[in-house]
Every structure is written in C-alpha cells, then in structure tokens.
Tab-separated table of C-alpha atoms (C1' of nucleotides) in Angstrom:
chain	number	residue	atom	x	y	z
A	281	UNK	CA	105.598	114.249	111.821
A	282	UNK	CA	108.389	115.468	109.686
A	283	UNK	CA	106.776	114.035	106.635
A	284	UNK	CA	103.456	115.602	107.354
A	285	UNK	CA	105.020	118.969	107.897
A	286	UNK	CA	106.803	118.695	104.644
A	287	UNK	CA	103.590	117.615	103.108
A	288	UNK	CA	101.848	120.707	104.307
A	289	UNK	CA	104.603	122.820	102.978
A	290	UNK	CA	104.332	121.124	99.658
A	291	UNK	CA	100.624	121.613	99.785
A	292	UNK	CA	100.899	125.328	100.037
A	293	UNK	CA	103.582	125.469	97.450
A	294	UNK	CA	102.260	123.189	94.797
A	295	UNK	CA	98.562	123.608	95.310
A	296	UNK	CA	97.191	121.364	93.640
A	297	UNK	CA	96.859	118.702	91.120
A	298	UNK	CA	93.478	117.320	91.623
A	299	UNK	CA	90.152	116.421	90.292
A	300	UNK	CA	87.139	115.905	92.399
A	301	UNK	CA	84.193	113.735	92.839
A	302	UNK	CA	81.404	115.034	94.847
A	303	UNK	CA	79.494	112.283	96.411
A	304	UNK	CA	76.359	111.977	98.277
A	305	UNK	CA	76.891	108.796	100.136
A	306	UNK	CA	73.445	108.787	101.573
A	307	UNK	CA	71.549	109.467	98.421
A	308	UNK	CA	73.993	107.675	96.241
A	309	UNK	CA	74.998	110.330	93.806
A	310	UNK	CA	78.371	110.958	92.418
A	311	UNK	CA	79.839	113.617	90.311
A	312	UNK	CA	83.212	113.738	88.931
A	313	UNK	CA	84.605	117.102	88.162
A	314	UNK	CA	87.096	117.288	85.430
A	315	UNK	CA	89.218	120.107	84.284
A	316	UNK	CA	88.509	122.233	87.251
A	317	UNK	CA	90.704	125.087	86.362
A	318	UNK	CA	88.649	125.890	83.345
A	319	UNK	CA	85.637	123.893	84.188
A	320	UNK	CA	83.310	123.626	81.282
A	321	UNK	CA	79.778	122.492	81.591
A	322	UNK	CA	80.415	119.758	79.106
A	323	UNK	CA	83.338	118.312	80.892
A	324	UNK	CA	81.598	118.625	84.156
A	325	UNK	CA	78.424	116.924	83.225
A	326	UNK	CA	79.915	114.428	80.901
A	327	UNK	CA	81.957	113.255	83.735
A	328	UNK	CA	79.183	112.516	86.132
A	329	UNK	CA	79.619	109.060	87.411
A	330	UNK	CA	77.226	106.594	88.723
A	331	UNK	CA	78.016	104.890	91.914
A	332	UNK	CA	77.780	101.147	91.746
A	333	UNK	CA	74.912	101.084	94.201
A	334	UNK	CA	72.966	103.846	92.586
A	335	UNK	CA	70.172	101.611	91.507
A	336	UNK	CA	70.417	99.361	94.467
A	337	UNK	CA	71.885	101.275	97.324
A	338	UNK	CA	73.268	99.259	100.148
A	339	UNK	CA	71.409	99.629	103.372
A	340	UNK	CA	72.939	102.064	105.739
A	341	UNK	CA	74.762	100.505	108.569
A	342	UNK	CA	72.453	99.712	111.396
A	343	UNK	CA	75.272	100.158	113.799
A	344	UNK	CA	76.189	103.648	112.797
A	345	UNK	CA	75.529	105.839	115.769
A	346	UNK	CA	73.936	108.899	114.265
A	347	UNK	CA	72.542	107.823	110.981
A	348	UNK	CA	68.918	107.521	111.718
A	349	UNK	CA	68.457	110.918	113.196
A	350	UNK	CA	70.786	112.594	110.810
A	351	UNK	CA	69.230	111.094	107.796
A	352	UNK	CA	65.756	111.720	108.948
A	353	UNK	CA	66.466	115.265	109.892
A	354	UNK	CA	68.660	115.921	106.997
A	355	UNK	CA	67.521	118.691	104.755
A	356	UNK	CA	67.466	117.936	101.100
A	357	UNK	CA	70.498	120.078	100.830
A	358	UNK	CA	72.692	121.467	103.502
A	359	UNK	CA	71.836	124.976	102.472
A	360	UNK	CA	68.364	124.694	101.239
A	361	UNK	CA	65.612	126.624	102.842
A	362	UNK	CA	63.920	123.372	103.560
A	363	UNK	CA	66.105	122.606	106.490
A	364	UNK	CA	63.878	120.843	108.851
A	365	UNK	CA	62.975	122.291	112.157
A	366	UNK	CA	64.851	119.471	113.736
A	367	UNK	CA	67.986	120.540	111.932
A	368	UNK	CA	67.501	124.108	112.937
A	369	UNK	CA	67.055	123.059	116.462
A	370	UNK	CA	70.148	121.017	116.134
A	371	UNK	CA	72.052	124.006	114.898
A	372	UNK	CA	70.889	126.053	117.797
A	373	UNK	CA	71.816	123.340	120.165
A	374	UNK	CA	75.208	123.035	118.633
A	375	UNK	CA	75.729	126.733	118.797
A	376	UNK	CA	74.922	126.639	122.432
A	377	UNK	CA	77.292	123.810	122.917
A	378	UNK	CA	79.954	125.575	120.904
A	379	UNK	CA	79.405	128.636	122.982
A	380	UNK	CA	79.973	126.638	126.087
A	381	UNK	CA	83.089	125.103	124.658
A	382	UNK	CA	84.526	128.313	123.303
A	383	UNK	CA	84.033	130.095	126.539
A	384	UNK	CA	85.141	127.415	128.811
A	385	UNK	CA	88.031	128.364	131.086
A	386	UNK	CA	91.543	126.964	131.164
A	387	UNK	CA	92.268	123.497	132.410
A	388	UNK	CA	93.003	124.651	135.952
A	389	UNK	CA	89.900	126.742	136.165
A	390	UNK	CA	88.008	123.961	134.534
A	391	UNK	CA	88.928	121.679	137.361
A	392	UNK	CA	87.751	124.268	139.828
A	393	UNK	CA	84.521	124.723	138.035
A	394	UNK	CA	84.158	121.149	137.041
A	395	UNK	CA	81.050	120.505	138.988
A	396	UNK	CA	79.344	123.563	137.709
A	397	UNK	CA	80.270	122.715	134.171
A	398	UNK	CA	78.994	119.232	134.544
A	399	UNK	CA	75.724	120.704	135.557
A	400	UNK	CA	75.836	122.968	132.583
A	401	UNK	CA	76.704	120.178	130.233
A	402	UNK	CA	73.986	118.072	131.669
A	403	UNK	CA	71.610	120.872	130.970
A	404	UNK	CA	72.790	121.041	127.431
A	405	UNK	CA	73.045	117.350	126.854
A	406	UNK	CA	69.886	116.110	125.254
A	407	UNK	CA	68.101	113.239	126.805
A	408	UNK	CA	69.185	110.077	125.175
A	409	UNK	CA	65.710	108.799	124.841
A	410	UNK	CA	64.363	111.457	122.573
A	411	UNK	CA	67.085	113.783	121.436
A	412	UNK	CA	70.452	112.732	120.240
A	413	UNK	CA	73.190	115.195	119.905
A	414	UNK	CA	72.660	116.449	116.427
A	415	UNK	CA	75.017	117.904	113.977
A	416	UNK	CA	74.939	120.354	111.167
A	417	UNK	CA	74.148	118.791	107.853
A	418	UNK	CA	77.189	117.340	106.255
A	419	UNK	CA	78.233	116.665	102.774
A	420	UNK	CA	81.380	115.381	101.296
A	421	UNK	CA	83.236	115.054	98.091
A	422	UNK	CA	86.138	113.030	96.897
A	423	UNK	CA	89.091	114.656	95.319
A	424	UNK	CA	91.943	113.058	93.580
A	425	UNK	CA	94.745	115.124	94.889
A	426	UNK	CA	98.301	114.951	95.984
A	427	UNK	CA	97.582	117.187	98.887
A	428	UNK	CA	95.146	116.697	101.680
A	429	UNK	CA	93.888	120.159	102.325
A	430	UNK	CA	92.402	121.552	99.178
A	431	UNK	CA	91.944	125.204	98.522
A	432	UNK	CA	88.230	125.930	98.588
A	433	UNK	CA	88.163	129.644	98.984
A	434	UNK	CA	87.874	129.735	102.713
A	435	UNK	CA	90.493	129.886	105.371
A	436	UNK	CA	90.728	126.993	107.772
A	437	UNK	CA	92.480	126.391	111.003
A	438	UNK	CA	93.455	122.873	111.835
A	439	UNK	CA	92.351	121.953	115.304
A	440	UNK	CA	92.931	118.268	115.467
A	441	UNK	CA	94.155	115.147	113.848
A	442	UNK	CA	93.202	111.638	114.690
A	443	UNK	CA	94.204	108.246	113.555
A	444	UNK	CA	91.332	106.477	111.904
A	445	UNK	CA	90.615	102.904	112.689
A	446	UNK	CA	91.436	100.549	109.852
A	447	UNK	CA	93.139	103.284	107.948
A	448	UNK	CA	96.795	104.169	107.791
A	449	UNK	CA	95.883	107.751	107.072
A	450	UNK	CA	94.966	110.206	109.783
A	451	UNK	CA	91.885	112.352	109.684
A	452	UNK	CA	92.417	116.063	110.011
A	453	UNK	CA	89.907	118.433	111.508
A	454	UNK	CA	89.601	122.008	110.342
A	455	UNK	CA	87.464	124.907	111.413
A	456	UNK	CA	86.706	128.015	109.427
A	457	UNK	CA	88.859	130.830	110.737
A	458	UNK	CA	86.082	133.376	110.444
A	459	UNK	CA	85.134	134.231	113.964
A	460	UNK	CA	81.418	133.794	113.673
A	461	UNK	CA	81.547	130.830	111.372
A	462	UNK	CA	81.150	127.377	112.813
A	463	UNK	CA	81.770	125.461	109.634
A	464	UNK	CA	84.069	122.526	110.023
A	465	UNK	CA	85.580	120.111	107.673
A	466	UNK	CA	87.339	116.819	107.908
A	467	UNK	CA	89.924	115.627	105.509
A	468	UNK	CA	91.173	112.130	105.126
A	469	UNK	CA	92.457	109.854	102.468
A	470	UNK	CA	90.707	106.851	101.104
A	471	UNK	CA	92.793	104.044	102.392
A	472	UNK	CA	92.116	101.902	99.349
A	473	UNK	CA	93.203	104.646	97.038
A	474	UNK	CA	95.519	107.060	98.790
A	475	UNK	CA	95.356	109.406	95.855
A	476	UNK	CA	91.761	110.201	96.747
A	477	UNK	CA	91.046	112.711	99.440
A	478	UNK	CA	87.663	112.660	101.124
A	479	UNK	CA	86.605	116.050	102.399
A	480	UNK	CA	83.529	116.362	104.557
A	481	UNK	CA	81.983	119.708	105.347
A	482	UNK	CA	79.735	120.319	108.274
A	483	UNK	CA	77.636	123.427	108.377
A	484	UNK	CA	77.538	126.267	105.968
A	485	UNK	CA	79.405	129.496	105.638
A	486	UNK	CA	77.372	132.611	106.245
A	487	UNK	CA	80.034	134.987	105.141
A	488	UNK	CA	81.798	135.778	101.920
A	489	UNK	CA	84.755	133.792	100.845
A	490	UNK	CA	87.839	135.599	102.065
A	491	UNK	CA	89.960	134.413	99.184
A	492	UNK	CA	89.480	136.163	95.917
A	493	UNK	CA	90.619	135.080	92.522
A	494	UNK	CA	92.751	137.201	90.288
A	495	UNK	CA	89.621	138.281	88.477
A	496	UNK	CA	88.129	139.493	91.692
A	497	UNK	CA	85.665	136.706	92.177
A	498	UNK	CA	85.685	134.608	95.210
A	499	UNK	CA	86.967	131.187	94.555
A	500	UNK	CA	84.194	128.980	93.427
A	501	UNK	CA	82.110	131.738	91.938
A	502	UNK	CA	82.625	131.838	88.264
A	503	UNK	CA	81.184	134.833	86.535
A	504	UNK	CA	80.053	132.978	83.465
A	505	UNK	CA	79.508	129.453	84.515
A	506	UNK	CA	75.966	129.706	85.729
A	507	UNK	CA	76.952	127.964	88.838
A	508	UNK	CA	79.770	127.907	91.207
A	509	UNK	CA	81.983	125.046	92.023
A	510	UNK	CA	83.884	126.010	95.080
A	511	UNK	CA	86.667	123.787	94.042
A	512	UNK	CA	87.526	125.894	91.111
A	513	UNK	CA	91.194	126.429	91.143
A	514	UNK	CA	92.656	129.754	91.854
A	515	UNK	CA	95.301	131.111	89.633
A	516	UNK	CA	97.719	129.740	92.144
A	517	UNK	CA	96.061	126.389	92.228
A	518	UNK	CA	96.214	124.840	88.813
A	519	UNK	CA	94.362	121.626	88.682
A	520	UNK	CA	95.024	118.761	86.479
A	521	UNK	CA	92.748	117.519	83.796
A	522	UNK	CA	92.334	114.033	84.990
A	523	UNK	CA	89.723	111.486	85.527
A	524	UNK	CA	89.282	109.802	88.784
A	525	UNK	CA	89.361	106.113	88.991
A	526	UNK	CA	87.031	104.845	91.592
A	527	UNK	CA	87.676	101.271	90.813
A	528	UNK	CA	90.057	100.818	93.633
A	529	UNK	CA	87.403	101.842	96.023
A	530	UNK	CA	84.350	100.332	94.454
A	531	UNK	CA	85.744	96.980	93.613
A	532	UNK	CA	87.529	96.203	96.752
A	533	UNK	CA	86.636	92.735	98.025
A	534	UNK	CA	85.676	94.130	101.347
A	535	UNK	CA	82.779	95.916	99.741
A	536	UNK	CA	80.152	96.475	102.343
A	537	UNK	CA	77.774	99.072	103.632
A	538	UNK	CA	80.610	101.422	104.024
A	539	UNK	CA	81.564	101.588	100.451
A	540	UNK	CA	84.183	98.937	100.283
A	541	UNK	CA	85.708	100.283	103.358
A	542	UNK	CA	86.925	103.159	101.328
A	543	UNK	CA	85.121	105.570	103.556
A	544	UNK	CA	84.279	105.585	107.161
A	545	UNK	CA	80.747	104.948	108.177
A	546	UNK	CA	79.970	108.532	108.922
A	547	UNK	CA	80.524	109.434	105.322
A	548	UNK	CA	77.469	107.502	104.415
A	549	UNK	CA	75.356	107.984	107.377
A	550	UNK	CA	75.754	111.681	107.928
A	551	UNK	CA	76.554	113.228	104.643
A	552	UNK	CA	73.868	115.346	103.151
A	553	UNK	CA	72.671	116.220	99.672
A	554	UNK	CA	69.854	113.822	99.860
A	555	UNK	CA	68.235	112.908	96.656
A	556	UNK	CA	70.777	114.246	94.284
A	557	UNK	CA	69.864	111.343	92.064
A	558	UNK	CA	72.649	111.872	89.672
A	559	UNK	CA	72.502	109.525	86.796
A	560	UNK	CA	74.918	108.477	84.216
A	561	UNK	CA	72.441	107.948	81.472
A	562	UNK	CA	72.662	110.441	78.666
A	563	UNK	CA	69.037	111.433	79.092
A	564	UNK	CA	69.368	112.063	82.716
A	565	UNK	CA	72.713	113.641	82.397
A	566	UNK	CA	71.107	116.312	80.327
A	567	UNK	CA	69.176	117.298	83.374
A	568	UNK	CA	72.330	118.691	84.743
A	569	UNK	CA	73.246	120.858	81.867
A	570	UNK	CA	73.777	124.248	83.362
A	571	UNK	CA	71.707	127.021	82.018
A	572	UNK	CA	72.577	130.596	81.399
A	573	UNK	CA	69.825	131.599	83.762
A	574	UNK	CA	71.586	130.228	86.741
A	575	UNK	CA	71.782	133.292	88.882
A	576	UNK	CA	74.238	133.358	91.636
A	577	UNK	CA	72.573	133.126	94.926
A	578	UNK	CA	73.909	132.879	98.353
A	579	UNK	CA	73.315	129.289	99.183
A	580	UNK	CA	76.198	129.133	101.496
A	581	UNK	CA	78.732	126.449	101.186
A	582	UNK	CA	76.647	124.294	98.969
A	583	UNK	CA	76.757	126.757	96.143
A	584	UNK	CA	80.450	126.369	96.132
A	585	UNK	CA	80.193	122.706	95.476
A	586	UNK	CA	76.972	121.846	93.750
A	587	UNK	CA	75.697	123.392	90.602
A	588	UNK	CA	72.388	124.979	91.298
A	589	UNK	CA	70.704	122.995	88.604
A	590	UNK	CA	71.442	119.938	90.623
A	591	UNK	CA	70.197	121.508	93.787
A	592	UNK	CA	67.012	122.583	92.095
A	593	UNK	CA	65.097	119.446	92.768
A	594	UNK	CA	65.993	119.632	96.383
A	595	UNK	CA	64.754	123.147	96.947
B	71	DC	C1'	105.830	138.092	117.702
B	72	DG	C1'	101.438	136.695	116.156
B	73	DA	C1'	99.365	133.020	113.645
B	74	DA	C1'	99.044	128.363	112.570
B	75	DT	C1'	99.976	123.610	113.542
B	76	DT	C1'	100.984	119.631	116.405
B	77	DT	C1'	99.756	116.400	119.686
B	78	DG	C1'	98.514	114.292	124.084
B	79	DA	C1'	94.696	114.478	127.003
B	80	DC	C1'	90.088	114.699	127.632
B	81	DC	C1'	85.091	114.296	126.471
B	82	DT	C1'	81.190	111.976	124.414
B	83	DG	C1'	78.387	108.431	122.466
B	84	DC	C1'	77.713	103.823	121.350
B	85	DG	C1'	78.020	98.748	121.508
B	86	DC	C1'	78.737	94.868	124.228
C	149	DG	C1'	79.841	99.602	133.591
C	150	DC	C1'	83.553	99.208	130.503
C	151	DG	C1'	86.071	99.761	126.394
C	152	DC	C1'	86.494	101.676	121.949
C	153	DA	C1'	86.477	105.174	118.543
C	154	DG	C1'	85.371	109.705	117.022
C	155	DG	C1'	85.678	114.435	118.088
C	156	DT	C1'	87.628	118.491	120.497
C	157	DC	C1'	90.584	121.223	123.478
C	158	DA	C1'	94.572	123.755	124.518
C	159	DA	C1'	99.549	123.975	125.781
C	160	DA	C1'	103.607	123.533	123.333
C	161	DT	C1'	105.874	124.070	119.209
C	162	DT	C1'	106.778	125.732	114.651
C	163	DC	C1'	106.347	128.929	111.027
C	164	DG	C1'	106.326	133.282	108.440
DNA sequence: CGAATTTGACCTGCGC
DNA sequence: GCGCAGGTCAAATTCG
C-alpha cells in the first residue's frame, strides 16, 4: 500500500520515461514507438517490430471465455465505421447495463430492492445460449515505463485494483472521468518484464481530450505529424528514447497461447485492431510511412494510438 | 472540503 | 452446483 501510493506520487511527478509498443494480440501486429516526445515518422516506422508468431500465430486459447464472440464481432478497428451490428448491439447492451449499475441504489436500498433488481438484471442478462455478455472493442499496447498509469491525454478515475493470477503485479481499472464517457482501461505490468506496462482500452472516447499540450493541441494530436499517437508526451511528460526489449516476454520457456504468459488471456482474445498486419520487412514497412495527406479525423480513441495509415486497410 | 484513491465485498461467467 | 478468477461497486480513507 505505502509503496503503491508512493509510486503514484512518483508517477505524477516524474511522468514518464517510457516507450511503447502497440500490439494487436489477436491479429498479431506489433509496433514499437520510439522517441515519443518528438516522434518522427522514421523512428516510428523503423521501429515496428514483428511478433514472433506473426507468420504463424498461435491458436487462441480455446478456454478463453469471451474470445469467440469478441473476435467474431470485433470490428476491424475499435473506431472504424465498420463496427459490426453485433458490436453496436453490444455497446447498447453495455450502456443499458452501465445505466443500471450507475443508478443502482446504496447497499441498504439494494438489499431492499434486491428482488426487483434481480428481475431487472435477468431482463438485461442475455441468454447464455445465443448472446454472451459482450464488451466494447478492446485494444492494448505495451509501454516500457517506470510508471503504471501513462498520460494519454484523458483523465481517468481508478475504480478498482485486483490481483492477477500468476502475476505478482496487480491490475488496475480506470474509467474516463468524463461523465458521458464509458471508456475504461486496464493497466498491469508484464510479469516477465516488469518494466513493461500493458494498457488495455475498452471503448472509445466521444469527446475531446481534456488535456491540452503547451502548443494548444490535445495530447496525441500532433499538428504536423499526419497522424496522432495519443501517447505523445506532453511537455510535462518527457519520454525516453529507448527501445523496448521484448525478449523477456517472447522467449520465456512458458511460451504458450498467451504469449509466454507475459499477458493474460484476455489480451489476446479480446483486444481489437484486427488485421493490422504490421510487418517488419522493409517493403512492408514502407506501407506505414505516414503521408502529408493524413488529415486529422475524429476516430475516437484509436486515432490517439494508431496512425491512420495503419488503420486505412481496416476502414 | 471536494476529488481521487484504496480496498473489501459483491457480482458474473466459465470450467469442472 | 461449486469454486475460481475477472470485473465492479461503494464506503472509507487520503490527498490537494
């Protein structure tokens, strides 16, 4: 407890030395972002990594609870207009559920109204046979960072922390503080490489970033980059030019469907950005060279993380 | 004093 | 049906 508090203090004070890898565990694409403070296209795209299973992805865990529906219903990107009807329905369902949760009474009243709520929840709860509880599309990225909670331009309220099985590091749960925004994120450390933070976003922001840079641009929206990164450092958040070593994760002897145990199963079974298809070959890397025509568009959270040129093929 | 965080309890879904 | 693990709530606590 004391340590974690101090850690949070340090987080806000030092903010941050990090570099990031965005990963699409389901589609097997990795990017490594280097030099985030002054992110250049060259450094960004030269640093794209290839996951070890890129050419031969491991089968998703058959035991993962949500993977099949999530993967099948997953839009090509979390923010693309091609979100399937199933996903939209899922969002609506979740909103309804969230509405129920947010408006539920205190514990005492809850006991009094328990029966009624059970009825309500039963009404909401999808039938197991045809409709699983579905979630917003998720995507995640890895960040080499000394701090857990990285500045991403949005304000988050921590609402929970849980110990993770087989990991010494707890998982923290955050919710966007904007009233109408249901975006959540989870932050945890890779237990094989504690220097790597795995951040998973669920949902997309439908509001402007509340945190502005010194230049007046929301964090993650660079005026001249052609794309936005979302993990671009603020003036108060200098990031270190550093490369991320994934070897600790990828070469662990316990390598399995869940990425050497470096990540929990949900990372691979729920995370979005299908079909990113990032390659490490020079020819294919050139596909990701940002162009000057990359107009800023409101693609929600995704635009903060993924260069549009990469999202193009998923639109 | 309001906002944010902590943390134990509770809920839910899944596998056995 | 039971147990486990992930996810969430909300009272208590801490922080600014």
